[in-house]
C-alpha cells in the first residue's frame, strides 16, 4: 500500500518526515488570552510544530437542559456559564492569530459544529481537527471536508466500524487518523498503542497519536510504532482548575517529550548491523580473539 503524505502549511506529515507535534491548549486557557499566550510560548520554546484550540457554538453543541445544570465556576453557577466563559470570540482569536504569526508557530482548532468551522475560516487556519466526540457527526464531517483543507481525525471512544464510516466520508486524501483513548488521564491498560500498527496496515493516510496519559512514555513509544504525528494537551500548571489539566503536560514534560520524539528515528536506526568507528579501539582493548 502506497502511503500518502499530508502537507500542513510548510510541514509534511507522513512516513520519512519529522513527527508533527501538536500542543493542544484546548480550553486550558480558562478564558484568558494571556494564559493562552503563555502556553503558546511553551509550545514555541519546546519546539512544537503547532498549537490547537477548541471552538464551539455553545447553544448548538449543548442542549438547554445541559446548559441549565448547576455547576459552580468562576463564571457563574450553571454549566452554561462555564461553557460560555471558556469560549473565545473573534477579538480573542484575532489576538491569538497575530501572536502565533509573530512567534512562527501554526495554530488551528477542533470545531464541534458547522458554525464554528465557518467562524474559523476567517483566519485561514491550515487544517481542521475532528474531535473524538464528533467522529459520528456525519454532517459536521461533510461540512468540514467542504473547506478543502487537511483534516485530523481523533478516534477515541470509537469502534473500527465507526472509524471506517468516518473515513468513507472524509476520504484518505488530506487525512490524518489519530489513535486516541478518551479517558482523562488514561491508564496504562487503556493505551493499546498497537492500534497504531493496525491503522497503518488498514489506511493509506498518515497515522498519529493523541494522548491523555500521565507522563510522556506512551507518546514516545507511539512514534517508535510508526505514528507520524503526536498531540498532547499542555498547561502552565496541572493544578489549575479545569477538566483537562491533570492529563496535560507542563513545560518540563513537554520539553522531554519533544526531545525524545525527535531522537527516536536516530535511536531506531536503519536495522543494518555494523561496527561503528568508535567501537574499533574498544575491540583492541577488550577482545582477546580478533575476528
PDB file of N, CA, C and O in Angstrom, residues 16-55:
ATOM      1  N   UNK A  16       8.787   8.980   6.860  1.00  0.00           N
ATOM      2  CA  UNK A  16      10.015   9.561   6.337  1.00  0.00           C
ATOM      3  C   UNK A  16      10.194  11.030   6.653  1.00  0.00           C
ATOM      4  O   UNK A  16      11.226  11.610   6.315  1.00  0.00           O
ATOM      5  N   UNK A  17       9.198  11.634   7.302  1.00  0.00           N
ATOM      6  CA  UNK A  17       9.276  13.051   7.655  1.00  0.00           C
ATOM      7  C   UNK A  17       9.253  13.197   9.182  1.00  0.00           C
ATOM      8  O   UNK A  17       8.756  12.316   9.888  1.00  0.00           O
ATOM      9  N   UNK A  18       9.782  14.319   9.700  1.00  0.00           N
ATOM     10  CA  UNK A  18       9.764  14.515  11.155  1.00  0.00           C
ATOM     11  C   UNK A  18       8.345  14.472  11.719  1.00  0.00           C
ATOM     12  O   UNK A  18       7.390  14.910  11.075  1.00  0.00           O
ATOM     13  N   UNK A  19       8.228  13.938  12.914  1.00  0.00           N
ATOM     14  CA  UNK A  19       6.925  13.862  13.581  1.00  0.00           C
ATOM     15  C   UNK A  19       6.335  15.265  13.743  1.00  0.00           C
ATOM     16  O   UNK A  19       7.018  16.194  14.173  1.00  0.00           O
ATOM     17  N   UNK A  20       5.074  15.416  13.381  1.00  0.00           N
ATOM     18  CA  UNK A  20       4.357  16.685  13.509  1.00  0.00           C
ATOM     19  C   UNK A  20       3.771  16.735  14.909  1.00  0.00           C
ATOM     20  O   UNK A  20       2.857  15.974  15.249  1.00  0.00           O
ATOM     21  N   UNK A  21       4.300  17.616  15.751  1.00  0.00           N
ATOM     22  CA  UNK A  21       3.940  17.645  17.169  1.00  0.00           C
ATOM     23  C   UNK A  21       3.005  18.822  17.449  1.00  0.00           C
ATOM     24  O   UNK A  21       3.330  19.971  17.159  1.00  0.00           O
ATOM     25  N   UNK A  22       1.850  18.487  18.017  1.00  0.00           N
ATOM     26  CA  UNK A  22       0.815  19.473  18.307  1.00  0.00           C
ATOM     27  C   UNK A  22       0.668  19.630  19.812  1.00  0.00           C
ATOM     28  O   UNK A  22       0.469  18.650  20.536  1.00  0.00           O
ATOM     29  N   UNK A  23       0.771  20.850  20.292  1.00  0.00           N
ATOM     30  CA  UNK A  23       0.499  21.166  21.694  1.00  0.00           C
ATOM     31  C   UNK A  23      -0.936  21.659  21.790  1.00  0.00           C
ATOM     32  O   UNK A  23      -1.252  22.745  21.304  1.00  0.00           O
ATOM     33  N   UNK A  24      -1.790  20.847  22.389  1.00  0.00           N
ATOM     34  CA  UNK A  24      -3.196  21.254  22.481  1.00  0.00           C
ATOM     35  C   UNK A  24      -3.423  22.125  23.710  1.00  0.00           C
ATOM     36  O   UNK A  24      -3.299  21.663  24.848  1.00  0.00           O
ATOM     37  N   UNK A  25      -3.762  23.365  23.452  1.00  0.00           N
ATOM     38  CA  UNK A  25      -4.177  24.275  24.523  1.00  0.00           C
ATOM     39  C   UNK A  25      -5.627  23.997  24.894  1.00  0.00           C
ATOM     40  O   UNK A  25      -6.010  24.049  26.062  1.00  0.00           O
ATOM     41  N   UNK A  26      -6.432  23.658  23.879  1.00  0.00           N
ATOM     42  CA  UNK A  26      -7.821  23.303  24.127  1.00  0.00           C
ATOM     43  C   UNK A  26      -8.560  24.387  24.872  1.00  0.00           C
ATOM     44  O   UNK A  26      -8.639  25.528  24.425  1.00  0.00           O
ATOM     45  N   UNK A  27      -9.092  24.029  26.040  1.00  0.00           N
ATOM     46  CA  UNK A  27      -9.757  25.013  26.897  1.00  0.00           C
ATOM     47  C   UNK A  27      -8.958  25.244  28.187  1.00  0.00           C
ATOM     48  O   UNK A  27      -9.468  25.826  29.149  1.00  0.00           O
ATOM     49  N   UNK A  28      -7.698  24.810  28.199  1.00  0.00           N
ATOM     50  CA  UNK A  28      -6.859  25.015  29.386  1.00  0.00           C
ATOM     51  C   UNK A  28      -6.496  26.481  29.613  1.00  0.00           C
ATOM     52  O   UNK A  28      -5.909  26.819  30.631  1.00  0.00           O
ATOM     53  N   UNK A  29      -6.849  27.337  28.655  1.00  0.00           N
ATOM     54  CA  UNK A  29      -6.626  28.774  28.849  1.00  0.00           C
ATOM     55  C   UNK A  29      -7.596  29.375  29.859  1.00  0.00           C
ATOM     56  O   UNK A  29      -7.417  30.508  30.322  1.00  0.00           O
ATOM     57  N   UNK A  30      -8.667  28.626  30.183  1.00  0.00           N
ATOM     58  CA  UNK A  30      -9.656  29.068  31.182  1.00  0.00           C
ATOM     59  C   UNK A  30     -10.221  30.456  30.890  1.00  0.00           C
ATOM     60  O   UNK A  30     -10.507  31.243  31.803  1.00  0.00           O
ATOM     61  N   UNK A  31     -10.374  30.746  29.599  1.00  0.00           N
ATOM     62  CA  UNK A  31     -10.983  32.004  29.200  1.00  0.00           C
ATOM     63  C   UNK A  31     -10.050  33.192  29.181  1.00  0.00           C
ATOM     64  O   UNK A  31     -10.500  34.323  28.966  1.00  0.00           O
ATOM     65  N   UNK A  32      -8.747  32.967  29.358  1.00  0.00           N
ATOM     66  CA  UNK A  32      -7.772  34.053  29.430  1.00  0.00           C
ATOM     67  C   UNK A  32      -6.834  34.008  28.225  1.00  0.00           C
ATOM     68  O   UNK A  32      -6.106  33.028  28.043  1.00  0.00           O
ATOM     69  N   UNK A  33      -6.821  35.065  27.430  1.00  0.00           N
ATOM     70  CA  UNK A  33      -5.889  35.145  26.311  1.00  0.00           C
ATOM     71  C   UNK A  33      -4.451  35.206  26.807  1.00  0.00           C
ATOM     72  O   UNK A  33      -3.542  34.622  26.198  1.00  0.00           O
ATOM     73  N   UNK A  34      -4.223  35.892  27.910  1.00  0.00           N
ATOM     74  CA  UNK A  34      -2.871  35.977  28.464  1.00  0.00           C
ATOM     75  C   UNK A  34      -2.352  34.589  28.831  1.00  0.00           C
ATOM     76  O   UNK A  34      -1.179  34.262  28.585  1.00  0.00           O
ATOM     77  N   UNK A  35      -3.222  33.750  29.418  1.00  0.00           N
ATOM     78  CA  UNK A  35      -2.810  32.389  29.756  1.00  0.00           C
ATOM     79  C   UNK A  35      -2.569  31.573  28.488  1.00  0.00           C
ATOM     80  O   UNK A  35      -1.623  30.777  28.418  1.00  0.00           O
ATOM     81  N   UNK A  36      -3.395  31.780  27.470  1.00  0.00           N
ATOM     82  CA  UNK A  36      -3.196  31.100  26.198  1.00  0.00           C
ATOM     83  C   UNK A  36      -1.836  31.464  25.598  1.00  0.00           C
ATOM     84  O   UNK A  36      -1.119  30.609  25.072  1.00  0.00           O
ATOM     85  N   UNK A  37      -1.467  32.743  25.695  1.00  0.00           N
ATOM     86  CA  UNK A  37      -0.172  33.189  25.163  1.00  0.00           C
ATOM     87  C   UNK A  37       0.986  32.520  25.903  1.00  0.00           C
ATOM     88  O   UNK A  37       2.006  32.168  25.294  1.00  0.00           O
ATOM     89  N   UNK A  38       0.838  32.328  27.195  1.00  0.00           N
ATOM     90  CA  UNK A  38       1.891  31.657  27.962  1.00  0.00           C
ATOM     91  C   UNK A  38       2.072  30.220  27.470  1.00  0.00           C
ATOM     92  O   UNK A  38       3.199  29.721  27.397  1.00  0.00           O
ATOM     93  N   UNK A  39       0.975  29.566  27.124  1.00  0.00           N
ATOM     94  CA  UNK A  39       1.071  28.198  26.612  1.00  0.00           C
ATOM     95  C   UNK A  39       1.625  28.170  25.190  1.00  0.00           C
ATOM     96  O   UNK A  39       2.354  27.248  24.813  1.00  0.00           O
ATOM     97  N   UNK A  40       1.296  29.171  24.396  1.00  0.00           N
ATOM     98  CA  UNK A  40       1.914  29.288  23.066  1.00  0.00           C
ATOM     99  C   UNK A  40       3.420  29.443  23.221  1.00  0.00           C
ATOM    100  O   UNK A  40       4.207  28.809  22.490  1.00  0.00           O
ATOM    101  N   UNK A  41       3.849  30.256  24.174  1.00  0.00           N
ATOM    102  CA  UNK A  41       5.281  30.425  24.440  1.00  0.00           C
ATOM    103  C   UNK A  41       5.936  29.087  24.801  1.00  0.00           C
ATOM    104  O   UNK A  41       7.046  28.777  24.347  1.00  0.00           O
ATOM    105  N   UNK A  42       5.252  28.293  25.613  1.00  0.00           N
ATOM    106  CA  UNK A  42       5.776  26.977  25.993  1.00  0.00           C
ATOM    107  C   UNK A  42       5.935  26.097  24.757  1.00  0.00           C
ATOM    108  O   UNK A  42       6.962  25.419  24.577  1.00  0.00           O
ATOM    109  N   UNK A  43       4.935  26.096  23.886  1.00  0.00           N
ATOM    110  CA  UNK A  43       4.988  25.275  22.676  1.00  0.00           C
ATOM    111  C   UNK A  43       6.128  25.701  21.765  1.00  0.00           C
ATOM    112  O   UNK A  43       6.835  24.867  21.182  1.00  0.00           O
ATOM    113  N   UNK A  44       6.315  27.012  21.632  1.00  0.00           N
ATOM    114  CA  UNK A  44       7.394  27.527  20.786  1.00  0.00           C
ATOM    115  C   UNK A  44       8.750  27.164  21.379  1.00  0.00           C
ATOM    116  O   UNK A  44       9.648  26.663  20.683  1.00  0.00           O
ATOM    117  N   UNK A  45       8.912  27.382  22.665  1.00  0.00           N
ATOM    118  CA  UNK A  45      10.187  27.142  23.332  1.00  0.00           C
ATOM    119  C   UNK A  45      10.605  25.676  23.260  1.00  0.00           C
ATOM    120  O   UNK A  45      11.800  25.369  23.110  1.00  0.00           O
ATOM    121  N   UNK A  46       9.644  24.762  23.343  1.00  0.00           N
ATOM    122  CA  UNK A  46       9.962  23.334  23.357  1.00  0.00           C
ATOM    123  C   UNK A  46      10.065  22.722  21.962  1.00  0.00           C
ATOM    124  O   UNK A  46      10.407  21.544  21.831  1.00  0.00           O
ATOM    125  N   UNK A  47       9.752  23.502  20.928  1.00  0.00           N
ATOM    126  CA  UNK A  47       9.929  23.013  19.566  1.00  0.00           C
ATOM    127  C   UNK A  47       8.739  22.304  18.952  1.00  0.00           C
ATOM    128  O   UNK A  47       8.901  21.507  18.014  1.00  0.00           O
ATOM    129  N   UNK A  48       7.532  22.597  19.443  1.00  0.00           N
ATOM    130  CA  UNK A  48       6.333  22.022  18.826  1.00  0.00           C
ATOM    131  C   UNK A  48       6.080  22.675  17.467  1.00  0.00           C
ATOM    132  O   UNK A  48       6.537  23.787  17.192  1.00  0.00           O
ATOM    133  N   UNK A  49       5.326  21.976  16.626  1.00  0.00           N
ATOM    134  CA  UNK A  49       5.013  22.486  15.291  1.00  0.00           C
ATOM    135  C   UNK A  49       3.756  23.335  15.258  1.00  0.00           C
ATOM    136  O   UNK A  49       3.603  24.190  14.378  1.00  0.00           O
ATOM    137  N   UNK A  50       2.838  23.087  16.178  1.00  0.00           N
ATOM    138  CA  UNK A  50       1.541  23.778  16.145  1.00  0.00           C
ATOM    139  C   UNK A  50       0.910  23.774  17.525  1.00  0.00           C
ATOM    140  O   UNK A  50       1.243  22.946  18.380  1.00  0.00           O
ATOM    141  N   UNK A  51      -0.009  24.717  17.732  1.00  0.00           N
ATOM    142  CA  UNK A  51      -0.879  24.698  18.905  1.00  0.00           C
ATOM    143  C   UNK A  51      -2.318  24.561  18.412  1.00  0.00           C
ATOM    144  O   UNK A  51      -2.648  24.986  17.306  1.00  0.00           O
ATOM    145  N   UNK A  52      -3.141  23.959  19.266  1.00  0.00           N
ATOM    146  CA  UNK A  52      -4.528  23.718  18.862  1.00  0.00           C
ATOM    147  C   UNK A  52      -5.478  24.180  19.951  1.00  0.00           C
ATOM    148  O   UNK A  52      -5.215  24.006  21.145  1.00  0.00           O
ATOM    149  N   UNK A  53      -6.581  24.768  19.512  1.00  0.00           N
ATOM    150  CA  UNK A  53      -7.636  25.210  20.414  1.00  0.00           C
ATOM    151  C   UNK A  53      -8.909  24.396  20.139  1.00  0.00           C
ATOM    152  O   UNK A  53      -8.926  23.536  19.250  1.00  0.00           O
ATOM    153  N   UNK A  54      -9.964  24.663  20.889  1.00  0.00           N
ATOM    154  CA  UNK A  54     -11.273  24.062  20.652  1.00  0.00           C
ATOM    155  C   UNK A  54     -12.284  25.182  20.470  1.00  0.00           C
ATOM    156  O   UNK A  54     -12.238  26.189  21.178  1.00  0.00           O
ATOM    157  N   UNK A  55     -13.184  24.997  19.509  1.00  0.00           N
ATOM    158  CA  UNK A  55     -14.196  26.022  19.232  1.00  0.00           C
ATOM    159  C   UNK A  55     -15.584  25.405  19.174  1.00  0.00           C
ATOM    160  O   UNK A  55     -15.801  24.425  18.462  1.00  0.00           O
TER     161      UNK A  55
END
